[in-house]
Coordinates of C-alpha atoms in Angstrom, one line a residue:
X55 CA 2.7 55.9 -69.7
X56 CA 3.2 55.7 -73.8
X57 CA 6.4 57.4 -73.4
X58 CA 7.9 55.2 -70.8
X59 CA 7.2 52.3 -73.0
X60 CA 8.6 54.3 -76.4
X61 CA 11.7 55.0 -74.1
X62 CA 12.0 51.3 -73.1
X63 CA 11.8 50.1 -76.5
X64 CA 14.1 52.4 -77.8
X65 CA 16.6 51.7 -74.8
X66 CA 16.3 48.1 -75.5
X67 CA 16.7 48.8 -79.3
X68 CA 19.9 50.6 -78.8
X69 CA 21.5 47.3 -76.4
X70 CA 20.6 45.1 -78.7
X71 CA 22.3 47.2 -81.3
X72 CA 25.4 47.5 -79.2
X73 CA 25.0 43.8 -78.4
X74 CA 24.9 43.0 -82.1
X75 CA 28.2 45.4 -83.2
X76 CA 30.3 43.6 -80.5
X77 CA 29.2 40.1 -81.6
X78 CA 30.0 41.2 -85.1
X79 CA 33.7 42.7 -84.3
X80 CA 34.3 39.1 -82.0
X81 CA 33.3 37.0 -85.3
X82 CA 35.5 39.4 -87.7
X83 CA 38.2 39.1 -85.2
X84 CA 38.2 36.0 -85.0
X85 CA 38.1 35.4 -88.5
X86 CA 41.7 36.7 -89.0
X87 CA 42.7 33.0 -88.3
X88 CA 41.0 31.3 -91.0
X89 CA 42.1 33.7 -93.3
X90 CA 45.6 33.6 -92.1
X91 CA 45.5 29.9 -93.1
X92 CA 43.7 30.3 -96.7
X93 CA 46.7 32.9 -97.1
X94 CA 49.2 30.0 -96.1
X95 CA 47.9 28.0 -98.8
X96 CA 49.2 30.0 -101.5
X97 CA 53.0 29.2 -100.4
X98 CA 53.9 32.4 -98.3
X99 CA 55.4 32.7 -95.2
X100 CA 53.9 34.6 -91.5
X101 CA 56.9 37.7 -92.3
X102 CA 55.1 38.5 -95.4
X103 CA 51.1 38.1 -94.3
X104 CA 51.5 40.4 -91.5
X105 CA 53.3 42.9 -93.8
X106 CA 50.7 42.9 -96.3
X107 CA 48.2 42.7 -93.3
X108 CA 49.1 46.3 -91.8
X109 CA 49.9 47.7 -95.4
X110 CA 46.3 47.3 -96.3
X111 CA 45.2 48.6 -92.6
X112 CA 47.3 51.6 -92.3
X113 CA 45.4 54.1 -94.8
X114 CA 42.6 53.8 -92.0
X115 CA 44.8 54.2 -89.1
X116 CA 47.0 56.8 -90.2
X117 CA 43.9 58.8 -91.4
X118 CA 42.9 58.6 -87.4
X119 CA 46.2 59.3 -86.3
X120 CA 46.8 62.4 -88.3
X121 CA 43.1 63.4 -87.3
X122 CA 44.0 63.0 -83.8
X123 CA 47.5 64.9 -84.2
X124 CA 45.5 67.9 -85.6
X125 CA 42.5 68.1 -82.9
X126 CA 44.6 66.8 -79.9
X127 CA 47.4 68.4 -77.8
X128 CA 50.6 67.3 -79.4
X129 CA 52.1 63.5 -77.0
X130 CA 54.9 64.4 -74.5
X131 CA 58.4 62.8 -75.0
X132 CA 57.8 60.1 -72.8
X133 CA 54.5 59.3 -74.1
X134 CA 55.9 59.0 -77.6
X135 CA 58.6 56.5 -76.1
X136 CA 55.2 54.6 -74.0
X137 CA 53.4 54.7 -77.6
X138 CA 56.3 52.8 -79.2
X139 CA 57.0 50.3 -77.2
X140 CA 53.1 49.8 -77.0
X141 CA 53.0 49.6 -80.7
X142 CA 56.1 46.9 -80.5
X143 CA 54.6 44.5 -78.2
X144 CA 50.7 44.9 -78.4
X145 CA 50.7 45.0 -82.3
X146 CA 54.1 44.0 -83.6
X147 CA 55.2 41.2 -81.6
X148 CA 51.7 39.5 -80.4
X149 CA 50.5 39.6 -84.1
X150 CA 54.1 38.2 -85.3
X151 CA 53.8 35.2 -83.0
X152 CA 50.2 34.6 -83.6
X153 CA 50.8 33.9 -87.4
X154 CA 53.7 32.3 -87.2
X155 CA 52.2 29.8 -84.9
X156 CA 48.9 29.5 -87.0
X157 CA 51.4 27.7 -89.5
X158 CA 51.7 24.6 -87.1
X159 CA 47.8 24.6 -85.1
X160 CA 44.1 24.8 -86.2
X161 CA 42.7 28.0 -85.8
X162 CA 40.2 26.2 -83.3
X163 CA 43.2 25.8 -80.9
X164 CA 44.7 29.2 -81.8
X165 CA 42.0 31.4 -80.9
X166 CA 41.1 29.4 -77.4
X167 CA 44.7 30.3 -76.6
X168 CA 44.4 33.9 -77.2
X169 CA 41.4 34.1 -75.4
X170 CA 43.7 33.2 -72.5
X171 CA 44.8 37.0 -72.3
X172 CA 42.4 37.9 -69.4
X173 CA 44.3 35.2 -67.3
X174 CA 47.6 36.0 -68.3
X175 CA 46.2 39.5 -67.2
X176 CA 45.5 37.9 -63.9
X177 CA 48.6 35.6 -63.5
X178 CA 51.1 39.0 -64.3
X179 CA 48.9 41.2 -62.0
X180 CA 49.3 38.7 -59.3
X181 CA 53.1 37.7 -59.8
X182 CA 54.4 41.3 -60.6
X183 CA 51.4 43.7 -59.1
X184 CA 51.1 41.5 -55.9
X185 CA 47.1 41.8 -56.5
X186 CA 45.4 38.9 -54.4
X187 CA 43.8 36.6 -56.4
X188 CA 40.2 34.8 -55.2
X189 CA 39.0 31.4 -55.1
X190 CA 36.7 32.5 -57.9
X191 CA 39.5 33.5 -60.1
X192 CA 41.4 30.4 -59.5
X193 CA 38.7 28.1 -60.5
X194 CA 38.0 30.1 -63.7
X195 CA 41.9 29.8 -64.6
X196 CA 42.0 25.9 -63.3
X197 CA 38.8 26.0 -66.1
X198 CA 40.5 27.8 -68.6
X199 CA 43.5 25.8 -68.7
X200 CA 41.8 22.6 -68.6
X201 CA 40.1 23.7 -71.6
X202 CA 43.2 24.3 -73.5
X203 CA 44.8 21.0 -72.3
X204 CA 41.6 19.2 -73.6
X205 CA 42.0 20.5 -77.5
X206 CA 45.8 20.5 -77.2
X207 CA 46.2 17.0 -76.5
X208 CA 43.5 16.2 -79.3
X209 CA 45.8 18.0 -82.0
X210 CA 48.7 16.7 -80.1
X211 CA 47.2 13.4 -80.9
X212 CA 46.3 14.2 -84.6
X213 CA 49.9 13.2 -85.7
X214 CA 51.1 17.3 -86.1
X215 CA 54.5 17.1 -84.6
X216 CA 54.7 21.0 -84.4
X217 CA 51.6 21.3 -82.1
X218 CA 53.9 21.9 -78.7
X219 CA 55.9 24.8 -81.3
X220 CA 53.0 26.5 -82.7
X221 CA 51.0 26.2 -79.1
X222 CA 54.0 27.8 -77.9
X223 CA 54.1 30.6 -80.1
X224 CA 50.6 31.8 -80.0
X225 CA 50.8 31.7 -76.1
X226 CA 53.8 34.1 -76.4
X227 CA 51.4 36.1 -78.4
X228 CA 48.4 36.4 -75.7
X229 CA 51.4 37.0 -73.1
X230 CA 52.7 40.0 -74.8
X231 CA 48.9 41.3 -75.6
X232 CA 48.4 40.6 -71.8
X233 CA 51.3 42.7 -71.1
X234 CA 50.3 45.7 -73.6
X235 CA 46.9 46.1 -71.9
X236 CA 48.6 45.8 -68.6
X237 CA 51.1 48.9 -69.7
X238 CA 48.2 50.8 -71.9
X239 CA 45.5 50.9 -69.4
X240 CA 46.4 54.1 -67.9
X241 CA 47.5 56.2 -71.4
X242 CA 43.9 54.7 -73.2
X243 CA 42.1 56.9 -70.2
X244 CA 44.7 60.1 -70.6
X245 CA 44.8 59.7 -74.4
X246 CA 41.3 57.5 -75.4
X247 CA 41.7 54.4 -76.9
X248 CA 40.6 55.6 -80.4
X249 CA 43.9 58.0 -80.5
X250 CA 46.7 55.2 -78.9
X251 CA 45.2 52.3 -81.1
X252 CA 45.8 54.6 -84.3
X253 CA 48.6 55.6 -82.9
X254 CA 50.3 52.0 -81.9
X255 CA 49.0 50.2 -85.2
X256 CA 51.1 52.9 -87.2
X257 CA 54.4 52.2 -85.1
X258 CA 53.5 48.5 -85.7
X259 CA 52.6 48.9 -89.7
X260 CA 56.5 50.4 -89.6
X261 CA 58.1 47.4 -87.5
X262 CA 56.1 44.9 -89.7
X263 CA 57.2 46.3 -93.4
X264 CA 60.6 47.4 -92.2
X265 CA 61.2 43.6 -90.7
X266 CA 59.7 42.4 -94.2
X267 CA 62.2 44.6 -96.5
X268 CA 65.3 43.6 -94.0
X269 CA 64.5 39.7 -94.6
X270 CA 62.7 39.1 -98.0
X271 CA 63.2 40.3 -101.3
X272 CA 61.3 43.6 -102.9
X273 CA 60.1 41.0 -105.4
X274 CA 58.2 39.2 -102.3
X275 CA 55.4 42.1 -102.7
X276 CA 54.6 40.5 -106.4
X277 CA 52.1 37.6 -105.4
X278 CA 49.1 35.9 -106.9
X279 CA 45.6 37.7 -107.1
X280 CA 44.2 36.2 -104.5
X281 CA 47.2 37.3 -101.9
X282 CA 45.8 40.6 -102.4
X283 CA 42.2 40.2 -101.9
X284 CA 43.0 37.6 -98.7
X285 CA 45.0 40.6 -97.6
X286 CA 42.8 43.2 -98.3
X287 CA 40.1 40.9 -96.3
X288 CA 42.7 40.5 -93.2
X289 CA 43.5 44.4 -92.9
X290 CA 40.3 45.9 -93.3
X291 CA 37.6 43.4 -92.4
X292 CA 39.5 41.0 -89.4
X293 CA 41.7 44.3 -88.4
X294 CA 40.4 47.6 -88.8
X295 CA 36.4 47.2 -88.5
X296 CA 37.0 44.7 -84.9
X297 CA 38.8 48.0 -83.3
X298 CA 36.2 50.4 -84.3
X299 CA 33.2 47.8 -83.3
X300 CA 34.6 47.0 -80.5
X301 CA 34.9 50.5 -79.4
X302 CA 31.6 51.7 -80.7
X303 CA 30.4 48.5 -78.6
X304 CA 31.8 49.2 -75.2
X305 CA 30.2 53.1 -75.6
X306 CA 26.9 51.4 -76.2
X307 CA 26.6 48.7 -74.0
X308 CA 29.7 48.9 -71.7
X309 CA 33.3 47.1 -71.7
X310 CA 31.5 43.9 -69.2
X311 CA 28.9 43.2 -71.5
X312 CA 30.7 44.0 -74.5
X313 CA 34.0 41.3 -73.5
X314 CA 31.1 38.7 -72.4
X315 CA 30.0 39.2 -75.9
X316 CA 33.2 38.5 -77.4
X317 CA 33.2 35.3 -75.8
X318 CA 31.3 34.1 -79.2
X319 CA 35.0 34.4 -80.9
X320 CA 36.3 31.3 -79.8
X321 CA 32.9 29.2 -81.2
X322 CA 32.6 30.8 -84.4
X323 CA 36.6 30.0 -85.3
X324 CA 35.4 26.4 -84.5
X325 CA 32.7 26.1 -87.2
X326 CA 34.5 28.7 -89.3
X327 CA 37.8 26.5 -89.9
X328 CA 35.7 23.4 -90.5
X329 CA 33.5 25.2 -93.4
X330 CA 35.9 27.1 -94.6
X331 CA 39.2 24.8 -94.2
X332 CA 37.8 21.6 -93.1
X333 CA 39.0 21.0 -89.7
X334 CA 36.9 18.5 -87.7
X335 CA 35.2 19.6 -85.0
X336 CA 35.3 16.7 -82.6
X337 CA 33.7 16.2 -78.6
X338 CA 37.1 17.2 -77.4
X339 CA 36.9 20.4 -79.1
X340 CA 33.7 21.3 -78.2
X341 CA 34.7 20.4 -74.3
X342 CA 37.5 21.9 -74.4
X343 CA 35.8 25.2 -75.8
X344 CA 33.3 24.6 -73.0
X345 CA 35.9 24.9 -70.6
X346 CA 37.4 27.9 -71.6
X347 CA 34.3 29.8 -72.0
X348 CA 33.2 29.0 -68.7
X349 CA 36.2 30.3 -67.0
X350 CA 36.4 33.1 -68.8
X351 CA 33.1 34.1 -68.0
X352 CA 33.7 33.6 -64.6
X353 CA 36.6 35.8 -65.1
X354 CA 34.4 38.6 -66.7
X355 CA 31.9 38.4 -63.8
X356 CA 34.8 39.5 -61.4

């Protein structure tokens, strides 16, 4: 009896630990938008911001990639091309569009739009792969997009003329990441998520730094000290750590529970934006956030 109680307590502790890791990873990843907004105050653009982010995260992902190269079988030529494509779409294009959009919209709206990625996966699967969408899934889509419209109209009425442009760019980011998720599913099963992510992030870093060197002078790397500090936070705390924390959480509590724990992301961004950036929290934003979370919750239950 005592042994059963101890085993149950240990299992519960392990579950709560995994849940805590998942929540922490979601909050850290969502903080990326707030850090980007702070960086924009130093008059840097999206090209420079993403280059610094990738440069600071590269050492960790490169070390993992080298370790995997030495301990795993080499990639086939076809897989190399697939990794190249995934890195360009999933981590370069998606991140670049996201940071471009953040110049024009609030962090709350940005995080809510990115949170629609599962709905884009569903719509792409339905359109291109001819998968059936159930009534419950249609309801989830309706709730989610109504929530986005709520927050979008609120931001549009705030007087910012570029809200539509920013929302479009971030929507493109979510769609690009949805394509990455759809294309990477089979490779994740064969190569493992850690190996695939490390390789794809290295590809993305080359693209981001190459873009910077093509479009900006090298002197653009000389920035005020706070830019380096915030970029370090962006690269390590908001990029590297969430990746590994999410993987650890999935291993402990499963992908379904981990994804539901990630629903804390938009809420945390809303309050972090108010605390660190002075962005107001209104009833429209809270209502829109609730609708989006309800829709994604329905999808996650499916």
